[in-house]
Short mmCIF file of C-alpha atoms in Angstrom, two decimals:
data_model
loop_
_atom_site.label_atom_id
_atom_site.label_comp_id
_atom_site.label_asym_id
_atom_site.label_seq_id
_atom_site.Cartn_x
_atom_site.Cartn_y
_atom_site.Cartn_z
CA UNK A 121 5.00 0.07 21.43
CA UNK A 122 5.15 -2.16 24.46
CA UNK A 123 1.73 -3.88 23.98
CA UNK A 124 -0.29 -3.96 20.69
CA UNK A 125 -3.79 -3.30 21.81
CA UNK A 126 -5.29 -3.67 18.40
CA UNK A 127 -5.97 -7.38 18.74
CA UNK A 128 -8.01 -9.54 20.96
CA UNK A 129 -8.13 -10.30 23.87
CA UNK A 130 -5.50 -7.49 24.76
CA UNK A 131 -7.92 -4.98 23.29
CA UNK A 132 -10.86 -5.99 25.48
CA UNK A 133 -8.70 -6.16 28.68
CA UNK A 134 -7.31 -2.64 28.20
CA UNK A 135 -10.79 -1.39 27.28
CA UNK A 136 -12.22 -2.75 30.64
CA UNK A 137 -9.16 -1.49 32.59
CA UNK A 138 -9.84 1.92 31.24
CA UNK A 139 -13.52 1.79 32.07
CA UNK A 140 -12.87 0.58 35.71
CA UNK A 141 -10.16 3.09 36.30
CA UNK A 142 -12.33 5.84 34.91
CA UNK A 143 -15.19 4.76 37.16
CA UNK A 144 -12.88 4.64 40.25
CA UNK A 145 -11.37 8.05 39.43
CA UNK A 146 -14.72 9.87 38.92
CA UNK A 147 -16.37 8.17 41.94
CA UNK A 148 -13.54 9.33 44.08
CA UNK A 149 -14.04 12.93 42.76
CA UNK A 150 -17.82 12.76 43.14
CA UNK A 151 -17.45 11.43 46.77
CA UNK A 152 -14.91 14.18 47.66
CA UNK A 153 -17.09 17.00 46.21
CA UNK A 154 -20.06 15.52 47.99
CA UNK A 155 -18.31 15.56 51.29
CA UNK A 156 -17.21 19.01 50.77
CA UNK A 157 -20.85 20.15 49.99
CA UNK A 158 -22.09 18.29 53.25
CA UNK A 159 -19.46 19.85 55.48
CA UNK A 160 -19.88 23.36 54.06
CA UNK A 161 -23.70 23.24 54.39
CA UNK A 162 -23.39 22.02 57.86
CA UNK A 163 -21.20 24.86 58.78
CA UNK A 164 -23.39 27.31 56.81
CA UNK A 165 -26.37 26.05 58.76
CA UNK A 166 -24.64 26.46 62.10
CA UNK A 167 -23.53 29.93 61.28
CA UNK A 168 -27.16 30.87 60.31
CA UNK A 169 -28.41 29.58 63.64
CA UNK A 170 -25.63 31.59 65.31
CA UNK A 171 -26.81 34.81 63.59
CA UNK A 172 -30.29 34.26 64.86
CA UNK A 173 -28.91 33.74 68.45
CA UNK A 174 -27.00 37.03 68.22
CA UNK A 175 -30.18 38.81 67.04
CA UNK A 176 -31.89 37.70 70.30
CA UNK A 177 -28.95 38.45 72.57
CA UNK A 178 -30.34 41.64 74.15
CA UNK A 179 -34.00 40.59 74.85
CA UNK A 180 -33.71 36.79 74.55
CA UNK A 181 -36.16 34.50 72.83
CA UNK A 182 -39.74 33.88 73.96
CA UNK A 183 -39.91 31.18 76.67
CA UNK A 184 -36.10 31.26 76.98
CA UNK A 185 -34.17 31.14 80.21
CA UNK A 186 -30.96 32.75 81.24
CA UNK A 187 -29.56 36.38 81.39
CA UNK A 188 -27.47 38.31 78.89
CA UNK A 189 -24.17 36.73 80.31
CA UNK A 190 -25.41 33.19 79.64
CA UNK A 191 -26.65 34.12 76.12
CA UNK A 192 -23.29 35.86 75.33
CA UNK A 193 -21.23 32.90 76.64
CA UNK A 194 -23.35 30.56 74.58
CA UNK A 195 -22.80 32.63 71.39
CA UNK A 196 -19.16 32.83 71.94
CA UNK A 197 -18.85 28.96 72.67
CA UNK A 198 -20.83 28.25 69.54
CA UNK A 199 -18.74 30.51 67.44
CA UNK A 200 -15.41 28.83 68.57
CA UNK A 201 -16.87 25.41 67.89
CA UNK A 202 -18.00 26.46 64.33
CA UNK A 203 -14.69 28.02 63.60
CA UNK A 204 -12.90 24.72 64.80
CA UNK A 205 -15.27 22.77 62.53
CA UNK A 206 -14.39 25.06 59.47
CA UNK A 207 -10.64 24.50 60.38
CA UNK A 208 -11.04 20.76 60.55
CA UNK A 209 -13.05 20.74 57.30
CA UNK A 210 -10.30 22.78 55.58
CA UNK A 211 -7.58 20.27 56.82
CA UNK A 212 -9.66 17.27 55.56
CA UNK A 213 -10.26 18.83 52.04
CA UNK A 214 -7.17 20.85 51.44
CA UNK A 215 -5.43 18.02 49.32
CA UNK A 216 -8.52 17.39 47.45
CA UNK A 217 -9.15 21.08 46.86
CA UNK A 218 -5.72 21.87 45.50
CA UNK A 219 -5.82 18.82 43.16
CA UNK A 220 -9.17 20.05 41.84
CA UNK A 221 -8.00 23.53 41.46
CA UNK A 222 -4.76 22.81 39.67
CA UNK A 223 -6.29 19.76 37.65
CA UNK A 224 -9.35 21.76 36.55
CA UNK A 225 -7.04 24.51 35.25
CA UNK A 226 -5.24 22.15 32.99
CA UNK A 227 -8.35 20.23 32.15
CA UNK A 228 -10.14 23.34 31.07
CA UNK A 229 -7.14 24.32 28.87
CA UNK A 230 -6.75 20.87 27.10
CA UNK A 231 -10.59 20.32 26.69
CA UNK A 232 -10.93 23.81 25.26
CA UNK A 233 -8.10 23.10 22.92
CA UNK A 234 -9.55 19.64 21.98
CA UNK A 235 -12.96 21.23 21.42
CA UNK A 236 -11.54 23.83 18.89
CA UNK A 237 -9.47 21.19 17.07
CA UNK A 238 -12.62 18.93 16.77
CA UNK A 239 -14.75 21.64 15.55
CA UNK A 240 -12.24 22.60 12.88
CA UNK A 241 -12.15 19.01 11.69
CA UNK A 242 -15.95 18.74 11.66
CA UNK A 243 -16.09 15.86 14.26
CA UNK A 244 -19.40 16.53 15.81
CA UNK A 245 -19.59 13.64 18.08
CA UNK A 246 -16.14 14.29 19.62
CA UNK A 247 -16.81 18.00 19.74
CA UNK A 248 -19.99 17.42 21.81
CA UNK A 249 -18.09 15.08 24.10
CA UNK A 250 -15.38 17.54 24.91
CA UNK A 251 -17.86 20.40 25.36
CA UNK A 252 -19.98 18.22 27.92
CA UNK A 253 -16.62 17.37 29.80
CA UNK A 254 -15.61 21.04 29.64
CA UNK A 255 -18.96 22.11 31.26
CA UNK A 256 -18.80 19.39 33.81
CA UNK A 257 -15.36 20.30 35.04
CA UNK A 258 -16.14 24.01 35.11
CA UNK A 259 -19.27 23.34 37.29
CA UNK A 260 -17.28 21.20 39.53
CA UNK A 261 -14.58 23.65 40.38
CA UNK A 262 -17.26 26.51 40.46
CA UNK A 263 -19.11 24.49 43.20
CA UNK A 264 -16.00 24.29 45.39
CA UNK A 265 -15.20 27.86 45.00
CA UNK A 266 -18.81 28.82 45.68
CA UNK A 267 -18.98 26.82 48.86
CA UNK A 268 -15.94 28.68 50.14
CA UNK A 269 -17.50 31.99 49.27
CA UNK A 270 -20.68 31.03 51.16
CA UNK A 271 -18.65 30.19 54.29
CA UNK A 272 -16.62 33.40 54.24
CA UNK A 273 -19.72 35.61 53.50
CA UNK A 274 -21.53 33.86 56.38
CA UNK A 275 -18.59 34.43 58.79
CA UNK A 276 -18.49 38.11 57.85
CA UNK A 277 -22.26 38.38 58.67
CA UNK A 278 -21.38 37.26 62.23
CA UNK A 279 -19.35 40.46 62.72
CA UNK A 280 -21.85 42.60 60.91
CA UNK A 281 -24.92 41.31 63.05
CA UNK A 282 -22.87 41.72 66.16
CA UNK A 283 -22.43 45.41 65.45
CA UNK A 284 -26.06 46.04 64.07
CA UNK A 285 -27.85 44.76 67.13
CA UNK A 286 -28.59 47.26 70.09
CA UNK A 287 -25.35 46.52 71.81
CA UNK A 288 -25.49 49.84 73.46
CA UNK A 289 -28.42 48.60 75.56
CA UNK A 290 -26.11 45.99 77.31
CA UNK A 291 -25.52 46.83 80.98
CA UNK A 292 -22.19 48.03 82.11
CA UNK A 293 -19.22 46.96 80.08
CA UNK A 294 -20.77 43.83 78.70
CA UNK A 295 -20.82 45.24 75.21
CA UNK A 296 -17.06 44.80 75.06
CA UNK A 297 -17.74 41.13 74.84
CA UNK A 298 -18.85 41.70 71.31
CA UNK A 299 -15.58 43.14 70.25
CA UNK A 300 -13.75 39.90 70.32
CA UNK A 301 -16.62 38.31 68.34
CA UNK A 302 -16.43 41.05 65.65
CA UNK A 303 -12.72 40.72 65.48
CA UNK A 304 -12.70 36.94 65.03
CA UNK A 305 -15.48 37.28 62.25
CA UNK A 306 -13.20 39.69 60.34
CA UNK A 307 -10.24 37.33 60.40
CA UNK A 308 -12.13 33.97 60.32
CA UNK A 309 -10.83 30.74 59.03
CA UNK A 310 -11.69 30.27 55.47
CA UNK A 311 -11.61 27.16 53.16
CA UNK A 312 -8.56 27.03 51.10
CA UNK A 313 -6.73 24.73 48.71
CA UNK A 314 -3.80 23.64 50.83
CA UNK A 315 -3.37 27.22 51.84
CA UNK A 316 -2.22 28.28 48.32
CA UNK A 317 -5.49 29.55 47.11
CA UNK A 318 -8.52 30.78 49.05
CA UNK A 319 -11.79 28.86 47.71
CA UNK A 320 -13.93 31.87 46.48
CA UNK A 321 -15.53 33.32 43.48
CA UNK A 322 -12.39 35.34 42.78
CA UNK A 323 -10.31 31.97 42.64
CA UNK A 324 -12.78 30.57 40.07
CA UNK A 325 -12.26 33.56 37.94
CA UNK A 326 -8.44 33.18 38.30
CA UNK A 327 -8.76 29.45 37.31
CA UNK A 328 -10.76 30.37 34.16
CA UNK A 329 -8.46 33.33 33.17
CA UNK A 330 -5.29 30.98 33.68
CA UNK A 331 -6.92 28.29 31.45
CA UNK A 332 -7.60 30.60 28.74
CA UNK A 333 -4.12 32.03 28.90
CA UNK A 334 -2.73 28.56 28.56
CA UNK A 335 -5.25 27.73 25.88
CA UNK A 336 -4.07 30.80 23.86
CA UNK A 337 -0.46 29.84 24.39
CA UNK A 338 -1.18 26.32 23.19
CA UNK A 339 -2.98 27.51 20.11
CA UNK A 340 -0.08 29.79 19.17
CA UNK A 341 2.42 27.00 19.46
CA UNK A 342 0.34 24.30 17.51
CA UNK A 343 -2.18 25.92 15.13
#
């Protein structure tokens, strides 16, 4: 033992160091997740507005000016800007996302194991604490994966809406302008965890399954 923390004032010093470090770590995680929610919801809202613009591509909105070419150019321009914003969001959050995915996988495993051991030893207070932490971390990684799923689904809706409108009413060969929009929607940029994992509901399921697999292995080795 390097330092004996059982006696004052070392005990109090290390106690407050743990409190401060825990507060800083959880504040950073909360801020990162809040930033991800704000960026994702902004992209989601812009994609929703773009879908409404595609719906009015043929006939235009009431009291709107411009012809079909102007509306189509505006739609393509806005789509490119939204994709660039999603790409920028992915670059900003990729390190945070991969840390959350990998960290949550390990945390779920160890917290699940700790909950089982505390339940077996009849330590109710510790058991409830571990369960609360388990639910909190599960919800945290679910939010990140759900945001990625929302963005991906909304991007796919762009291509679906481009096909579902009366594109055959467009004069001449102007309908070909929607082909690129549909192609880009089918291969849109997605939110990822450092390009290792795509943030989606499927990824959340993989995190849970991996955590359970590690938990079973840990139980086999220790219990």
